[in-house]
Coordinates of C-alpha atoms and ligand atoms in Angstrom, one line a residue:
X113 CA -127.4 76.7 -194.1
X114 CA -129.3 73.7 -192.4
X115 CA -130.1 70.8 -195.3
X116 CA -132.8 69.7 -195.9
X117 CA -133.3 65.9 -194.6
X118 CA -136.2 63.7 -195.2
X119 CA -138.1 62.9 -192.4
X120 CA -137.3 59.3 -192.6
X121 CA -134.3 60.0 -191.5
X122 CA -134.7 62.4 -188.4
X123 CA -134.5 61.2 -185.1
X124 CA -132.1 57.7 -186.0
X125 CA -129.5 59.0 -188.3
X126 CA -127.0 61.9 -187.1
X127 CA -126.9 63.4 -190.4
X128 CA -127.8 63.7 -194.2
X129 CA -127.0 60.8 -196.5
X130 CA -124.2 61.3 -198.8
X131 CA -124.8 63.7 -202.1
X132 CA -124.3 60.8 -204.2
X133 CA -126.5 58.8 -202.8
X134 CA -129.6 61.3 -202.4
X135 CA -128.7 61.3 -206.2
X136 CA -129.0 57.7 -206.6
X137 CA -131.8 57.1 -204.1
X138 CA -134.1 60.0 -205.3
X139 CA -137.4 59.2 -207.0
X140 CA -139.0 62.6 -207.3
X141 CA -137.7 63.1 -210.7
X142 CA -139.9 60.6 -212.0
X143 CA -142.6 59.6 -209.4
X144 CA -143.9 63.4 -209.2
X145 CA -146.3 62.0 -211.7
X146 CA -148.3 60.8 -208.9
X147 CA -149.1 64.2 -207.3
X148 CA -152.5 63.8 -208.0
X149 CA -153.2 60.4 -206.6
X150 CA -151.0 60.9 -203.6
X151 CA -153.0 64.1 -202.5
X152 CA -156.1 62.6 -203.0
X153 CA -155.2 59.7 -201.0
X154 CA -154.1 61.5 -198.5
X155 CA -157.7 63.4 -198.4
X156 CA -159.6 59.8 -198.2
X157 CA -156.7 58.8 -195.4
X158 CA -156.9 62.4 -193.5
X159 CA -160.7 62.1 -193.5
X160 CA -160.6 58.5 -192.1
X161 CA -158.6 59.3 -189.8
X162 CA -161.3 62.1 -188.8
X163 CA -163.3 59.6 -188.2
X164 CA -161.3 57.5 -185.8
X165 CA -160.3 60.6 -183.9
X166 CA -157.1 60.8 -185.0
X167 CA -157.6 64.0 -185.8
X168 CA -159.8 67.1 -184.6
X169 CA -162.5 68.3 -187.4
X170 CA -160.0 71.4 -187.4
X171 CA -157.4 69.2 -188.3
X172 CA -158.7 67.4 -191.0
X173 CA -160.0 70.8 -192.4
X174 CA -156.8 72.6 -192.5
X175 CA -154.7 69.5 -193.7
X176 CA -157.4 68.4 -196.7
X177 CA -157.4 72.4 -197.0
X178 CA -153.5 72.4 -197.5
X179 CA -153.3 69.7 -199.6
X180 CA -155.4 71.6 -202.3
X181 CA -153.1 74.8 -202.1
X182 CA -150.6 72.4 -202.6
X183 CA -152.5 70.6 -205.5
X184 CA -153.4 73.7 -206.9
X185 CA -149.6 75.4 -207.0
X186 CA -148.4 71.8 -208.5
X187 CA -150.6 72.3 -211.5
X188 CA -149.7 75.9 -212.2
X189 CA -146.2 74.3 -211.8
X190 CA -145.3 76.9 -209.2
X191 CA -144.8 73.6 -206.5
X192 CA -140.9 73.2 -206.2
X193 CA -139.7 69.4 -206.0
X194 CA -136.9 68.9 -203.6
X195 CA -134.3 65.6 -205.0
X196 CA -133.6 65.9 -201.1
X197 CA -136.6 64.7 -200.0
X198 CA -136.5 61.7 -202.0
X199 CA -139.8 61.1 -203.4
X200 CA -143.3 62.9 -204.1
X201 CA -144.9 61.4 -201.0
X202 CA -142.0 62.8 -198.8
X203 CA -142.4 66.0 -200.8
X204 CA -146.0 67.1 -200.2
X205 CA -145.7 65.7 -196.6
X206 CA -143.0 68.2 -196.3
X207 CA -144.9 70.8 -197.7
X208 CA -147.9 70.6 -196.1
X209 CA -146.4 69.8 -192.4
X210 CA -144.7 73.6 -193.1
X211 CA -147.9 75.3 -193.6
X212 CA -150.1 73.1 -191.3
X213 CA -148.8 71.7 -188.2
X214 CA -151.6 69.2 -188.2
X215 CA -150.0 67.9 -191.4
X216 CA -147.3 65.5 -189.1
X217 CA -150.0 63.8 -188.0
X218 CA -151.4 62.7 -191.6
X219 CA -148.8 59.7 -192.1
X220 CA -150.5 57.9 -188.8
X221 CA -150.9 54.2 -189.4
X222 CA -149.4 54.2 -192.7
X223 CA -146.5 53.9 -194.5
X224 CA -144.8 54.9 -197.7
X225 CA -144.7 51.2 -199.1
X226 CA -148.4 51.2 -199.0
X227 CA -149.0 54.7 -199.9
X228 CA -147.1 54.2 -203.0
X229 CA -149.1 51.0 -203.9
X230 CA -152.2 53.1 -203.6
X231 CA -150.9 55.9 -205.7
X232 CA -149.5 53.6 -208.4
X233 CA -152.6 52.1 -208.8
X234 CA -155.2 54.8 -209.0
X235 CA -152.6 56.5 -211.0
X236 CA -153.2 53.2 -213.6
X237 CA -156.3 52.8 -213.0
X238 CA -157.0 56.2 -214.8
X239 CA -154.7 55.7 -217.0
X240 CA -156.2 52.4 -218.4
X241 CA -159.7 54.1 -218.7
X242 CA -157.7 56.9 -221.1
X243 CA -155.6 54.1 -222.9
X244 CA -159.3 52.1 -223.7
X245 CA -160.7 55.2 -225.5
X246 CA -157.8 55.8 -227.6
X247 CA -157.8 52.1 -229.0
X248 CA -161.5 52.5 -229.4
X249 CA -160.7 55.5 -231.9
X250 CA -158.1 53.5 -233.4
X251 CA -160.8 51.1 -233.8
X252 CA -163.2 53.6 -235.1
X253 CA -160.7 54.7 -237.7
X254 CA -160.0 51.8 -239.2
X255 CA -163.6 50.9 -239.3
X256 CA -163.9 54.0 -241.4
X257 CA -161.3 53.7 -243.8
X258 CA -163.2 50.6 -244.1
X259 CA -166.5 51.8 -245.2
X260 CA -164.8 54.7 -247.2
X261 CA -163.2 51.7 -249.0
X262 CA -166.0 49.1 -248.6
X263 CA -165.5 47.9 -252.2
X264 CA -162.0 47.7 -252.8
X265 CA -160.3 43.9 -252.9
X266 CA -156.9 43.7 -252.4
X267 CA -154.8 40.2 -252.1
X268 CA -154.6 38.6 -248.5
X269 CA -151.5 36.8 -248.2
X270 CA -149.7 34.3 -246.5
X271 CA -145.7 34.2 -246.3
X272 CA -145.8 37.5 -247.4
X273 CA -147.5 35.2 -251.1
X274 CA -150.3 36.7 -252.7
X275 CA -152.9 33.4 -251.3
X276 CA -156.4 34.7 -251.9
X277 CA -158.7 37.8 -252.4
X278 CA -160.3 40.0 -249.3
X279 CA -161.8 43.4 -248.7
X280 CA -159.7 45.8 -247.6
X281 CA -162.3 46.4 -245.5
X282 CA -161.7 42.5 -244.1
X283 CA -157.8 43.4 -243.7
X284 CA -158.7 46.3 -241.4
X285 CA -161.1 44.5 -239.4
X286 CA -158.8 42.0 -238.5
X287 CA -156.7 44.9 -236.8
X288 CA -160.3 45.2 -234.9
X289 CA -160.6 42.1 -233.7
X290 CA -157.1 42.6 -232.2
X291 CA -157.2 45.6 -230.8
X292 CA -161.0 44.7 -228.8
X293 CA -159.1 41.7 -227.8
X294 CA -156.7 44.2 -226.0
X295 CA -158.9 46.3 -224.6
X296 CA -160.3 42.8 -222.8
X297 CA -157.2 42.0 -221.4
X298 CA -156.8 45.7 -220.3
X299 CA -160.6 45.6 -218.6
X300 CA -159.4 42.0 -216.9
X301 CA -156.3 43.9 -215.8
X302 CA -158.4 46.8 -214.5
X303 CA -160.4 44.4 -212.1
X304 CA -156.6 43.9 -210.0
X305 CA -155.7 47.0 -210.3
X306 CA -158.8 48.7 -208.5
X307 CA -158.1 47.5 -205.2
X308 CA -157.4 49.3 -202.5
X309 CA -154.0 48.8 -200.8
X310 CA -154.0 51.6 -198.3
X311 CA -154.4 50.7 -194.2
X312 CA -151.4 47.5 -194.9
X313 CA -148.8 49.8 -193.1
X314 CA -145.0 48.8 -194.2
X315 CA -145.8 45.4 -194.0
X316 CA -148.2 44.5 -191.0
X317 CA -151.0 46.7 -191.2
X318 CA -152.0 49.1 -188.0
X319 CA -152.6 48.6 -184.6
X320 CA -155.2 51.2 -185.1
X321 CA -158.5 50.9 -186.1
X322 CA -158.5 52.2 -189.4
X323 CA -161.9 52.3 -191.4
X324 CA -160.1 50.6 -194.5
X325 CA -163.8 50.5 -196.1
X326 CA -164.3 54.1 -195.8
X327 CA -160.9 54.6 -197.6
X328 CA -161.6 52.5 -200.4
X329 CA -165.1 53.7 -200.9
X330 CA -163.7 57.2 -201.1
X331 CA -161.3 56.5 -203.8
X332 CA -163.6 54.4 -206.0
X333 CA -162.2 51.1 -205.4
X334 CA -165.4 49.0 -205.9
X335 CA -166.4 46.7 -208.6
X336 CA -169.2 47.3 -210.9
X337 CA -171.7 45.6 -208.6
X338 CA -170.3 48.5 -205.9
X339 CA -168.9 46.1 -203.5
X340 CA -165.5 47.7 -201.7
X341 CA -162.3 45.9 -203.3
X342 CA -160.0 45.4 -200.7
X343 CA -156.4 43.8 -200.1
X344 CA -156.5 41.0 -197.8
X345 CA -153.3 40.2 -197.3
X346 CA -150.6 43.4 -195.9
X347 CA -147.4 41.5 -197.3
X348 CA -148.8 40.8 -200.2
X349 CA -150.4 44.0 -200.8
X350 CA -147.1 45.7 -199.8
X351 CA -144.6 44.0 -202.4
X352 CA -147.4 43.1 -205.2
X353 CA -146.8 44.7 -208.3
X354 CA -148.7 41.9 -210.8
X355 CA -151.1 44.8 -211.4
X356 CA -148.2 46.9 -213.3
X357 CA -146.7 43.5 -214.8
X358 CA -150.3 42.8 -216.2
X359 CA -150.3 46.1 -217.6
X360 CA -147.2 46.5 -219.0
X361 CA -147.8 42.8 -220.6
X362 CA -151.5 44.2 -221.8
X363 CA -149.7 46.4 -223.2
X364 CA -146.7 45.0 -225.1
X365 CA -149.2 42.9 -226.6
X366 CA -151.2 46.0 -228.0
X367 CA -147.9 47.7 -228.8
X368 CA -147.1 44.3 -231.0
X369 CA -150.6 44.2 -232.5
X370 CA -150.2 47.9 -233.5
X371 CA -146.2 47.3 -234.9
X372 CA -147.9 44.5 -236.6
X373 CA -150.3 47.3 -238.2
X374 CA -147.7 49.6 -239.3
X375 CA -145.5 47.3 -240.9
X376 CA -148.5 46.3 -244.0
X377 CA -149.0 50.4 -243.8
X378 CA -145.5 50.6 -244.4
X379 CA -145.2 48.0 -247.2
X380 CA -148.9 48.8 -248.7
X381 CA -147.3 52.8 -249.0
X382 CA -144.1 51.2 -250.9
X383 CA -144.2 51.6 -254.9
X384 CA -144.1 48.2 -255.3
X385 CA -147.4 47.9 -253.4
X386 CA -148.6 51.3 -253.5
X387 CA -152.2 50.3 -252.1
X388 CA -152.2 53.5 -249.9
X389 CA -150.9 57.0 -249.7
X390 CA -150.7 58.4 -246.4
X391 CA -151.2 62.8 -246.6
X392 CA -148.0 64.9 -245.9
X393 CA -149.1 66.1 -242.7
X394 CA -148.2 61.9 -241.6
X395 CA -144.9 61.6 -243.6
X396 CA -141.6 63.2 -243.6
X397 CA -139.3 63.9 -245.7
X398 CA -135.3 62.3 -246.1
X399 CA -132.6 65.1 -246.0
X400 CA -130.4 63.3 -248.8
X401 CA -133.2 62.3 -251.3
X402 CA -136.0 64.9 -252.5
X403 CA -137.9 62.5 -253.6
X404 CA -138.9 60.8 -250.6
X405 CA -142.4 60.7 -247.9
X406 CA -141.2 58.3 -245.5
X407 CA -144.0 56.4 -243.2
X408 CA -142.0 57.5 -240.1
X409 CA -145.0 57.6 -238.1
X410 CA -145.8 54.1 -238.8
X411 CA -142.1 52.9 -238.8
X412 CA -141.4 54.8 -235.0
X413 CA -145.0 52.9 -234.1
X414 CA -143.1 49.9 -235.2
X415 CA -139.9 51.0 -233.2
X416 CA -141.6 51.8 -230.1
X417 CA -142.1 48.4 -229.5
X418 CA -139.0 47.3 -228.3
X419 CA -139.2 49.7 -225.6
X420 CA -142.4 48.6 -224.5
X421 CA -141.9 45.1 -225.1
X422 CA -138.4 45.9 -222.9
X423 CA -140.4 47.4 -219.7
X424 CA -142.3 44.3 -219.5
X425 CA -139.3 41.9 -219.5
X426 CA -137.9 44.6 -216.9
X427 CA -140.4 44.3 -214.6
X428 CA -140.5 40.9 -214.3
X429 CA -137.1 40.7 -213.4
X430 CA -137.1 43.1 -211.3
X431 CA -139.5 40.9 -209.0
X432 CA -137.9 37.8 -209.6
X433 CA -135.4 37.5 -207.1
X434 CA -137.4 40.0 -204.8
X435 CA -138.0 38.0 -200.9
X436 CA -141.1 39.6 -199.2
X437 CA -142.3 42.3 -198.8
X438 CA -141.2 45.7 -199.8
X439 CA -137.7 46.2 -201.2
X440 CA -136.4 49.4 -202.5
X441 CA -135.8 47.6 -206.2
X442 CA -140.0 48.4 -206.6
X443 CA -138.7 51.8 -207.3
X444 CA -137.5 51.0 -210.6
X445 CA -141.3 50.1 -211.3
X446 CA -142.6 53.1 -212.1
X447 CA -140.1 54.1 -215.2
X448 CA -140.7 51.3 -216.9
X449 CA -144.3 51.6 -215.8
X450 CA -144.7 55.3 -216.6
X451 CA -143.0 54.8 -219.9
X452 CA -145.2 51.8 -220.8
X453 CA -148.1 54.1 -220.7
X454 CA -147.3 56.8 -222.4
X455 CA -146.1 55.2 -225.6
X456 CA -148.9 53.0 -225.9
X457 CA -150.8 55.9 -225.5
X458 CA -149.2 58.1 -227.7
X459 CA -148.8 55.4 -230.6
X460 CA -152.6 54.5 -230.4
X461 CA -153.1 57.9 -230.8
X462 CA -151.0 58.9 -233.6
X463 CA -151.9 55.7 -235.4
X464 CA -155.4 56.7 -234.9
X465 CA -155.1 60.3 -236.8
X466 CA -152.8 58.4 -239.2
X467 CA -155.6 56.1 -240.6
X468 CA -158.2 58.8 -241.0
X469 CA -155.1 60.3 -243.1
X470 CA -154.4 57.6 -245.5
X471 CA -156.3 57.4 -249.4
X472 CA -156.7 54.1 -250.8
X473 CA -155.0 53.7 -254.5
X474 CA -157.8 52.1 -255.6
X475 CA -156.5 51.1 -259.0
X476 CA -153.6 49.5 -257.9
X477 CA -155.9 47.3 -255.4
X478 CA -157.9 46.3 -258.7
X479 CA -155.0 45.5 -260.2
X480 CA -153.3 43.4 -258.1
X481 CA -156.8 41.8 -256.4
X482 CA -157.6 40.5 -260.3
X483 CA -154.4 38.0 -260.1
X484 CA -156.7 35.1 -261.2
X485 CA -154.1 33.3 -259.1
X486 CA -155.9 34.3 -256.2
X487 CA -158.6 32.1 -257.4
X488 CA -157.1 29.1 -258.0
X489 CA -158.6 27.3 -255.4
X490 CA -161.8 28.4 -256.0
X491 CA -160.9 25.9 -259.1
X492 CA -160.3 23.3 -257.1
X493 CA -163.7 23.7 -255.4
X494 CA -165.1 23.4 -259.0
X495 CA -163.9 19.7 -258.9
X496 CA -164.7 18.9 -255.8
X497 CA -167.6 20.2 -256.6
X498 CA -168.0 17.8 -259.6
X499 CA -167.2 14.7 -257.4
X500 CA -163.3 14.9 -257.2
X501 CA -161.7 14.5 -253.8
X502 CA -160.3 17.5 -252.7
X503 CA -156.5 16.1 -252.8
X504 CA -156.8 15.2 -256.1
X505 CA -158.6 18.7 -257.1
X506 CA -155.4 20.1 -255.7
X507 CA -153.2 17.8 -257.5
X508 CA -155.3 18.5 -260.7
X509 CA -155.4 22.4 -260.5
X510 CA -151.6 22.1 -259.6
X511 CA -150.8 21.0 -263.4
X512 CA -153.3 24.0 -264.6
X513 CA -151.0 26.5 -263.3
X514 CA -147.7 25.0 -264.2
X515 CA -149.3 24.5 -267.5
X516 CA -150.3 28.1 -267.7
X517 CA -146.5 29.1 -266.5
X518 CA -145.5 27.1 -269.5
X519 CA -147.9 28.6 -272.4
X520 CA -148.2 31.7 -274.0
X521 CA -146.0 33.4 -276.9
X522 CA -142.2 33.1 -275.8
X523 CA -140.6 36.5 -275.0
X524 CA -137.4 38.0 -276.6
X525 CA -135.4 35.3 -274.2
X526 CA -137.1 32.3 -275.9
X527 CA -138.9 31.4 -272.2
X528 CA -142.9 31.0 -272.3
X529 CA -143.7 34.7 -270.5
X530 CA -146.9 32.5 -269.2
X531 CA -150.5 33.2 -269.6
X532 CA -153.1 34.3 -266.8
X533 CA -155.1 31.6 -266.2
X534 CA -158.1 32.8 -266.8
X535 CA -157.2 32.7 -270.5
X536 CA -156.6 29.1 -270.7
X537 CA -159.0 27.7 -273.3
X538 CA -161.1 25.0 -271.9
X539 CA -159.1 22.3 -274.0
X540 CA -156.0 23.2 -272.0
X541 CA -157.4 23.2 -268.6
X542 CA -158.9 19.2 -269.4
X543 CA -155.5 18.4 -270.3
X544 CA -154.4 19.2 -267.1
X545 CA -156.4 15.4 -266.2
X546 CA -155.8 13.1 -269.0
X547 CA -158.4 10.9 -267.6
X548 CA -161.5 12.7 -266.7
X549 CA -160.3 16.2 -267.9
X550 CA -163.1 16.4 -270.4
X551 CA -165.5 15.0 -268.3
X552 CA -165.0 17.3 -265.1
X553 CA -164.0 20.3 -266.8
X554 CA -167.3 22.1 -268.0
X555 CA -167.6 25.3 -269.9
X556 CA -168.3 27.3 -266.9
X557 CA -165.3 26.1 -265.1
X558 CA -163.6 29.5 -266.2
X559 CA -166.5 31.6 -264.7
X560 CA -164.8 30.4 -261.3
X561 CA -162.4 33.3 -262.0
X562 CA -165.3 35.9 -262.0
X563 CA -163.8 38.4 -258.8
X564 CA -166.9 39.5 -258.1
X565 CA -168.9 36.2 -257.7
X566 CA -166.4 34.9 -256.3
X567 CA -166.3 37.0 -253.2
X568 CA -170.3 37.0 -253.0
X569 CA -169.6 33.3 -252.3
X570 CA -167.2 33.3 -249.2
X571 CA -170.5 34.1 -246.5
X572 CA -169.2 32.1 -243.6
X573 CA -169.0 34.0 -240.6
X574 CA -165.5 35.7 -240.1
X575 CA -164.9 35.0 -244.0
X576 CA -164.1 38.3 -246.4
X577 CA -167.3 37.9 -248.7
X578 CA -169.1 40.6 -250.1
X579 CA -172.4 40.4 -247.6
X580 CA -170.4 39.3 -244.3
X581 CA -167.8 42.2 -244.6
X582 CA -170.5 44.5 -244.8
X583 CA -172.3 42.5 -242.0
X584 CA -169.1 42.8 -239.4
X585 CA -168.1 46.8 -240.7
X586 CA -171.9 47.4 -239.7
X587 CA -171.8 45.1 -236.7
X588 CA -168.4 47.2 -235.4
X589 CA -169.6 50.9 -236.5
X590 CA -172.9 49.7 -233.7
X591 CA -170.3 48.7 -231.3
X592 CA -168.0 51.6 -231.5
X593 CA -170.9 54.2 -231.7
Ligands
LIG184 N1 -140.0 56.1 -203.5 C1 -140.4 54.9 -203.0 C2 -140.8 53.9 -204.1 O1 -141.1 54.4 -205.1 C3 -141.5 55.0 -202.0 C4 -141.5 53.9 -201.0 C5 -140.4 54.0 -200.1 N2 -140.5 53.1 -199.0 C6 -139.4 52.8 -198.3 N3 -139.6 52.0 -197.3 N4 -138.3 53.3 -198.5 O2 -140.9 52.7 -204.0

C-alpha cells in the first residue's frame, strides 16, 4: 500500500521520512485544536483569492463548500486525523484537495508559517473573550459571598499576625481588585493578538496581489474604532509569538492571584481558623481518615500553578535563542499555550462554583475579629489624638500591652495567663506613661476598643470601614451587572 506523504514533501524528497521521525515531527495530536480557525481562514483566504482571480467563482464555491463538510464531520468527530500528515493544516488541505480538485489551489501565496500564526491567534483571541467572562463570575461570586456576609469582621493580617479588623466582605474585594487587574492585562494582550498575520507567506510575503485588507476584515481583526489590524512586517509576523508569551504571562499572573485565593480558603476552612465551610459537593474525602473534607479543589487551584507558571518560563525560552524567522522549535508553542488556557480556565471556573458553595462560620469570625488586639492602634490614635506624637503613642501603647501580658490571676503554672486589654482599668493603662499617663489617658480611652465604632471610623477610600465596604460591594455588584 502507497503511504501517505505530506505534500511538503512531494516533488523534492524520493520518499517518506522515517517512522520515527513522522513520530517526532507530528503536530496533529495536539494542534487539531485549531480546526476551527484553520477552516475559517482558509474561507477568508479562498474568497480573497476569488477576488484576485486566483480562482473561478466555481472554485471558491466548491472549496469554501468542502471545507464545511469537512468542518461539519470534524465536530461530529467522524474527521479522521492522519500523524502522517503532520499537522491540522496539512490535514484538511489533504482532505479537501481529495474531494475538490480546486482545493490544491487554496495554499496560493501562502504558507504554513503564516497560516499557523493566523490560526493561533484567532484561536486566542476567542479564547481570551471566554477566559474574561469566567473571571467576571469569579468576580461576581466573591462579590456575593460578600454581601451574603456584609457584616461579618474577621482579622486582616500581616505575616500571617492577626494586625487589624476588616470585613470579610473587604478580604474578598481585594481578590476583586486583582482579578479586574487581570482581566486589564488580558484586554491589553487582546489588542496584539487581533492582528492579522495572514498574506506574510514563509517569510517574504507574495508576489501576488493579495487583498490583505479584505482578509483581515473577514476574520474580525479590527480594533474597536473598526480600523483593519494588520502585520507590517512578514519576518516579524512569521516568527512573533509575544502575543502567546503575553498570554501565558497574563495568565500566570491570574493563576498566582487565584493560588493566592485558595491558600486563605484553605487555611480559613482549617479548625484552627474555621471561618468557612465549603459544601461536600467542593470537598473530598481522605481514604485513610474518615474524618476528613479536604479543600482539594482549592489546594489543586493552588497546584495548578506551577504548571502554568512553567508554560510561561517555557515559552520564553523557547524564543530565546530563536534567529529569524520561522524555526520548527514554534511548534512547541502551542502545548504550553493550549495548556495555559485551559487551566486558567478551568480553575477560574471551579473556583467560581466553589465560592457560591462556601458558608461563612459566623461565630468563629466574631470571635476571633473581637481580639481587642486588633485595636491597639486605634489606641495609639487616642494619644495622638490628645497631642502625643505618634512615635511616642506607639512607644506608650507598647507598655499597655506588655503590661496586660503581665497582669491577670496567674494560672496553675504560676505565669500571669494575661488580661484582654480591654479590661485594663484606666489606672493601669496611665501607668503605662509615668509622666503624662493621667493626663492623656481619659475615661473614654477604653471606648477605643468598641468593634463596631471602630470600623465606622476607617472611611478612607479603599479602607475596610463600615460605609466604604458597602460603598465598593455596591460599586462592584454595578460593575459586574
Ligand atoms: N505544525 C507547524 C507548527 O505548528 C506548522 C508550521 C510548519 N511550517 C514549516 N515550515 N514546517 O509550527
Amino acid at each position: 500500500m502507497k503511504k501517505i506523504s505530506p505534500i511538503s514533501r512531494s516533488g523534492r524528497f524520493a520518499g517518506s521520512p522515517a517512522a520515527d521521525v513522522a513520530q517526532f515531527t507530528e503536530s496533529v495530536s495536539f494542534d487539531w485544536r485549531l480546526w476551527r480557525q484553520d477552516i475559517q481562514g482558509s474561507i477568508a483566504h479562498a474568497t480573497m483569492l476569488q477576488k484576485i482571480g486566483v480562482l473561478t467563482q466555481k472554485e471558491m464555491r466548491a472549496i469554501i463548500r468542502g471545507l464545511d463538510a469537512i468542518s461539519r464531520e470534524i465536530a461530529a468527530g467522524k474527521f479522521k486525523w492522519r500523524t502522517e500528515l503532520e499537522d491540522v493544516h496539512m490535514n484538511i488541505e489533504a482532505e479537501l484537495t481529495k474531494r475538490v480538485p480546486a482545493g490544491a489551489k487554496l495554499h496560493t501565496a501562502r504558507s504554513r508559517n503564516d497560516q499557523v500564526a493566523l490560526d493561533l491567534r484567532l484561536w486566542l483571541r476567542d479564547e481570551i473573550v471566554t477566559l474574561l467572562g469566567e473571571i467576571a463570575d469569579l468576580q461576581r461570586a466573591l462579590v456575593s459571598l460578600g454581601e451574603k456576609n456584609a457584616d461579618v469582621l474577621i482579622p486582616g493580617y500581616t505575616h500571617l499576625q492577626r494586625a487589624q479588623p476588616v470585613y470579610f466582605a473587604h478580604h474578598l474585594l481585594a481578590y476583586v481588585e486583582m482579578l479586574e487587574r487581570d482581566c486589564e492585562r488580558l484586554w491589553d494582550c487582546q489588542s496584539r493578538v487581533n492582528v492579522c498575520p495572514l498574506g506574510s507567506g514563509a517569510i517574504a510575503g507574495s508576489a501576488q496581489p493579495l487583498k490583505r485588507e479584505l482578509v483581515a476584515k473577514l476574520l474580525g481583526f479590527v480594533d474597536a474604532s473598526g480600523k483593519v489590524q494588520l502585520t507590517q512586517n512578514s519576518m516579524d509576523a512569521v516568527s512573533d509569538r509575544d502575543f502567546a508569551v503575553e498570554f501565558c504571562a497574563a495568565a500566570a499572573l491570574l493563576a498566582v492571584h487565584i493560588s493566592r485565593l485558595a491558600e486563605d480558603l484553605i487555611l480559613w476552612a482549617s479548625a484552627e481558623f474555621n471561618f468557612i465551610r465549603i459544601a461536600d459537593a467542593y470537598t473530598t474525602g481522605s481514604s485513610l481518615m474518615p474524618q476528613k473534607k479536604n479543600p482539594d479543589v482549592a489546594e489543586l487551584a493552588r497546584g495548578k500553578t506551577g504548571r502554568v507558571i512553567g508554560n510561561l518560563v517555557a515559552l520564553l525560552t523557547l524564543l530565546k535563542g530563536l534567529p529569524m524567522t520561522y524555526n520548527r522549535d514554534l511548534q512547541e508553542d502551542k502545548e504550553r499555550l493550549f495548556d495555559t488556557a485551559h487551566t486558567v480556565r478551568a480553575t477560574t471556573r471551579l473556583m467560581a462554583a466553589m465560592m457560591l458553595n462556601i458558608k461563612v462560620n459566623r461565630a468563629a469570625c466574631v470571635a476571633a475579629a473581637s481580639d481587642p488586639a486588633l485595636l491597639v492602634t486605634d489606641l495609639a490614635d487616642y494619644l495622638v489624638k490628645k497631642g502625643m506624637p505618634f512615635r511616642r503613642a506607639h512607644h506608650v501603647v507598647g507598655k499597655v500591652v506588655a503590661l496586660a501580658e503581665k497582669s491577670g490571676p496567674p494560672s496553675r503554672s504560676g505565669a500571669k495567663a494575661g488580661k484582654p486589654l480591654n479590661r485594663l482599668t484606666l489606672a493601669e493603662l496611665q501607668s503605662a506613661d509615668p509622666v503624662t499617663g493621667t493626663k492623656i489617658f481619659g475615661r473614654d480611652a477604653l471606648a477605643v476598643f468598641d468593634l463596631k465604632t471602630a470600623m465606622a471610623k476607617r472611611n478612607l477610600t479603599g479602607a475596610p470601614g463600615t460605609k466604604e465596604v458597602a460603598r465598593q460591594l455596591a460599586r462592584w455588584r454595578e460593575r459586574l451587572s
